[in-house]
């Protein structure tokens, strides 16, 4: 087993162990006095792993209920979260009870947000089953849902009490979802670790996936400890996300996945950085090459002008501009605010 401790919120451990899903109840029992647990999952994940996790919890004498929603980003709405909160209330969960998020990034975001707003905040545990959730979204306490105006615009910071990562869960992922998670791993290397990026670039990620997950989580945990509420350094984790979220919005959160959009966003911002002397020449081409290696797109059908227009609803927007994440070179990210009137020139449109 590999362990990390995150000194944020109440403080919590991240445990990485093959087969840990079948022992989830044992580890959760150590961090809670809950009597009742609600497992929140989606219609794809719950049929595969629900029985394993629920049985593990019941073996520790927890009373277990389950809320299963229709899988997909289209469910990531305020309506679904209110349904979750009402389900918790209908089943009498108290402030000492617990929610378990069993699934990918959408599940973790929604179950975490429901936990944050139910009774003004109850504990929750992350059990990420997708690569994207394991390397990124399950750690750090960002919870949110999408609004028609943009992605993740309604949410709260709410740290989990425990994160349980089982690489066996990745064996049931379709290639598309493995690629989706690799985009976030590549992002982490771009902003913080040339060594991680080069391993992904030069080796077969599937063969070293446990090392990749651990390194990504370690990097993110350290950033979250230093900047829990994203007042500074943590914004680096949004590399590729400003353009990426705009692309997702243009596709109505349906035809382009989060990882695909972030990958395209990284190429867009690095190209702009190179053209303005802020990023080492050849960086965008190098990132695009690695994205292609893992079957990720590097460009979008929408025009750059339309993508820039869609950026206006992004969370990184401030009164007179947008805070963009650039990289000087692989492994060295930085944040720069660009004034509204200069954004078109930055991207050359």
Coordinates of C-alpha atoms in Angstrom, one line a residue, residues 66-305:
X66 CA -27.6 3.9 -2.4
X67 CA -28.4 6.7 -4.9
X68 CA -27.7 5.9 -8.5
X69 CA -28.0 8.5 -11.2
X70 CA -27.8 8.3 -15.0
X71 CA -24.1 8.3 -16.0
X72 CA -22.6 11.2 -17.9
X73 CA -21.8 14.9 -17.8
X74 CA -25.4 15.6 -18.7
X75 CA -26.4 14.6 -15.2
X76 CA -24.0 17.1 -13.6
X77 CA -26.7 19.6 -12.8
X78 CA -28.2 21.4 -9.8
X79 CA -31.3 19.3 -10.4
X80 CA -29.4 16.0 -9.8
X81 CA -27.7 17.4 -6.7
X82 CA -31.0 18.5 -5.2
X83 CA -32.3 15.0 -5.8
X84 CA -29.3 13.7 -3.9
X85 CA -29.8 16.1 -1.0
X86 CA -33.5 15.3 -0.8
X87 CA -32.7 11.5 -0.9
X88 CA -30.3 12.0 2.1
X89 CA -33.0 13.9 4.0
X90 CA -35.7 11.3 3.2
X91 CA -33.5 8.6 4.6
X92 CA -32.7 10.5 7.7
X93 CA -28.9 11.0 7.4
X94 CA -27.6 13.0 10.3
X95 CA -24.5 15.3 10.6
X96 CA -22.5 12.4 11.9
X97 CA -23.3 10.2 8.9
X98 CA -21.4 9.8 5.7
X99 CA -21.5 9.8 1.9
X100 CA -19.3 7.7 -0.3
X101 CA -18.7 8.8 -3.9
X102 CA -18.1 5.7 -6.0
X103 CA -17.3 6.6 -9.5
X104 CA -15.4 9.1 -11.8
X105 CA -15.0 12.8 -11.7
X106 CA -18.6 13.7 -12.2
X107 CA -19.7 11.4 -9.3
X108 CA -17.0 12.9 -7.0
X109 CA -17.9 16.4 -7.9
X110 CA -21.7 15.9 -7.4
X111 CA -21.5 13.7 -4.3
X112 CA -19.0 16.0 -2.7
X113 CA -21.2 19.1 -3.4
X114 CA -24.3 17.3 -2.1
X115 CA -22.3 16.5 1.1
X116 CA -21.1 20.1 1.3
X117 CA -24.6 21.6 1.3
X118 CA -26.6 18.9 3.2
X119 CA -27.0 20.0 6.8
X120 CA -24.4 22.6 6.0
X121 CA -21.8 19.9 5.5
X122 CA -21.4 16.2 6.3
X123 CA -18.4 14.0 5.7
X124 CA -17.7 12.2 2.5
X125 CA -15.2 9.6 1.1
X126 CA -13.9 9.5 -2.4
X127 CA -13.5 6.1 -4.1
X128 CA -12.5 7.1 -7.7
X129 CA -12.9 4.5 -10.4
X130 CA -11.8 6.5 -13.4
X131 CA -8.2 7.5 -14.2
X132 CA -9.2 11.1 -14.4
X133 CA -10.7 11.0 -10.9
X134 CA -7.7 9.0 -9.5
X135 CA -5.0 11.4 -10.8
X136 CA -6.8 14.6 -10.2
X137 CA -10.4 15.3 -9.2
X138 CA -10.8 13.0 -6.2
X139 CA -8.1 15.0 -4.3
X140 CA -8.4 18.6 -3.2
X141 CA -12.0 19.2 -2.2
X142 CA -13.3 21.0 -5.3
X143 CA -16.9 20.0 -5.7
X144 CA -19.3 21.5 -8.3
X145 CA -22.0 21.1 -10.9
X146 CA -22.4 22.7 -14.4
X147 CA -24.7 25.6 -15.2
X148 CA -26.1 26.4 -18.7
X149 CA -23.7 29.4 -18.6
X150 CA -20.6 27.2 -18.0
X151 CA -18.8 24.3 -16.4
X152 CA -18.4 24.0 -12.6
X153 CA -19.9 27.4 -11.9
X154 CA -22.0 26.2 -8.9
X155 CA -19.9 24.5 -6.2
X156 CA -18.0 24.6 -2.9
X157 CA -14.7 23.6 -1.4
X158 CA -15.3 20.5 0.7
X159 CA -12.4 18.2 1.5
X160 CA -13.1 14.4 1.7
X161 CA -12.3 12.5 4.9
X162 CA -10.5 9.7 3.0
X163 CA -9.6 8.8 -0.6
X164 CA -9.3 5.1 -1.6
X165 CA -7.6 4.4 -4.9
X166 CA -7.7 0.9 -6.5
X167 CA -5.9 0.5 -9.8
X168 CA -8.0 -2.6 -10.5
X169 CA -10.9 -0.3 -11.2
X170 CA -9.0 0.9 -14.2
X171 CA -9.2 -2.6 -15.8
X172 CA -12.8 -2.1 -16.7
X173 CA -12.3 1.4 -18.3
X174 CA -12.9 1.7 -22.0
X175 CA -9.9 3.1 -23.9
X176 CA -11.6 6.4 -24.3
X177 CA -11.8 6.9 -20.5
X178 CA -8.2 5.8 -20.0
X179 CA -7.2 8.5 -22.5
X180 CA -9.4 11.0 -20.8
X181 CA -7.5 10.6 -17.6
X182 CA -4.1 10.7 -19.3
X183 CA -4.8 14.2 -20.3
X184 CA -4.8 15.3 -16.7
X185 CA -1.7 13.3 -16.0
X186 CA 0.1 15.0 -18.9
X187 CA -1.2 18.4 -17.5
X188 CA 0.4 17.7 -14.2
X189 CA 3.7 16.9 -15.8
X190 CA 3.5 20.1 -17.9
X191 CA 3.1 22.4 -14.9
X192 CA 5.1 20.7 -12.1
X193 CA 7.3 17.7 -13.2
X194 CA 9.4 17.4 -16.3
X195 CA 10.3 13.9 -15.1
X196 CA 6.7 12.8 -15.0
X197 CA 6.0 14.2 -18.4
X198 CA 9.0 12.4 -19.9
X199 CA 8.0 9.1 -18.4
X200 CA 4.5 9.5 -20.0
X201 CA 6.2 10.6 -23.2
X202 CA 8.8 7.8 -23.4
X203 CA 7.1 4.8 -21.7
X204 CA 3.8 3.0 -22.0
X205 CA 1.6 4.6 -19.3
X206 CA -0.6 1.5 -18.9
X207 CA 2.4 -0.4 -17.7
X208 CA 3.4 2.2 -15.1
X209 CA 0.0 3.5 -14.2
X210 CA 0.3 3.0 -10.5
X211 CA 3.5 5.2 -10.5
X212 CA 1.7 7.8 -12.6
X213 CA -1.3 8.0 -10.3
X214 CA 0.9 8.2 -7.2
X215 CA 3.1 11.0 -8.6
X216 CA 0.1 13.0 -9.8
X217 CA -1.7 12.7 -6.4
X218 CA 1.5 13.6 -4.5
X219 CA 2.0 16.7 -6.6
X220 CA -1.6 17.8 -6.2
X221 CA -1.7 17.1 -2.5
X222 CA 1.3 19.3 -1.9
X223 CA -0.3 22.1 -4.0
X224 CA -3.6 21.8 -2.1
X225 CA -1.8 22.0 1.3
X226 CA -0.1 25.2 0.3
X227 CA -3.2 26.8 -1.4
X228 CA -6.4 25.1 -0.4
X229 CA -8.9 27.7 -1.7
X230 CA -7.1 28.5 -4.9
X231 CA -5.8 32.0 -4.0
X232 CA -2.5 31.5 -5.9
X233 CA -0.4 28.4 -6.7
X234 CA -3.4 26.0 -7.0
X235 CA -4.6 27.9 -10.1
X236 CA -1.7 26.2 -11.9
X237 CA -3.7 23.0 -11.9
X238 CA -6.1 24.8 -14.4
X239 CA -3.5 24.6 -17.2
X240 CA -5.5 24.0 -20.4
X241 CA -8.8 24.3 -18.6
X242 CA -9.8 27.9 -19.6
X243 CA -9.9 27.0 -23.3
X244 CA -10.9 23.4 -22.4
X245 CA -14.0 24.4 -20.4
X246 CA -15.0 26.8 -23.3
X247 CA -14.7 23.9 -25.7
X248 CA -16.8 21.6 -23.5
X249 CA -19.5 24.4 -23.3
X250 CA -19.5 24.8 -27.1
X251 CA -20.2 21.1 -27.4
X252 CA -22.9 21.3 -24.8
X253 CA -20.9 19.0 -22.5
X254 CA -21.8 16.0 -24.7
X255 CA -19.5 15.2 -27.6
X256 CA -16.1 16.3 -26.2
X257 CA -14.9 14.9 -22.9
X258 CA -13.2 16.9 -20.2
X259 CA -9.8 15.3 -20.8
X260 CA -10.0 15.8 -24.5
X261 CA -11.0 19.4 -24.1
X262 CA -8.2 20.1 -21.6
X263 CA -5.6 18.5 -24.0
X264 CA -6.8 20.8 -26.8
X265 CA -6.7 23.7 -24.4
X266 CA -3.1 23.0 -23.5
X267 CA -2.0 23.1 -27.1
X268 CA -4.0 26.3 -27.7
X269 CA -2.4 28.2 -24.7
X270 CA 1.1 26.9 -25.4
X271 CA 0.8 28.0 -29.1
X272 CA -0.2 31.4 -27.9
X273 CA 2.6 31.4 -25.3
X274 CA 5.2 30.5 -28.0
X275 CA 3.8 33.2 -30.4
X276 CA 4.2 35.8 -27.7
X277 CA 7.6 34.8 -26.4
X278 CA 6.3 33.4 -23.1
X279 CA 6.8 29.7 -23.8
X280 CA 9.8 27.8 -25.0
X281 CA 9.5 27.1 -28.8
X282 CA 8.4 23.6 -29.7
X283 CA 6.5 23.0 -26.5
X284 CA 3.0 22.9 -28.1
X285 CA 4.3 20.5 -30.7
X286 CA 5.8 18.3 -28.0
X287 CA 2.6 18.3 -25.9
X288 CA 0.5 17.6 -29.1
X289 CA 2.7 14.6 -29.9
X290 CA 2.2 13.1 -26.4
X291 CA -1.6 13.7 -26.6
X292 CA -1.7 11.9 -30.0
X293 CA 0.3 9.0 -28.4
X294 CA -2.6 8.5 -26.0
X295 CA -5.3 8.9 -28.7
X296 CA -6.3 12.4 -27.6
X297 CA -7.3 15.2 -30.0
X298 CA -5.1 18.3 -30.4
X299 CA -7.6 20.6 -32.1
X300 CA -11.3 21.4 -32.1
X301 CA -13.8 22.0 -34.9
X302 CA -14.9 25.3 -33.4
X303 CA -13.0 28.4 -34.4
X304 CA -10.5 30.0 -32.1
X305 CA -12.6 33.1 -32.1

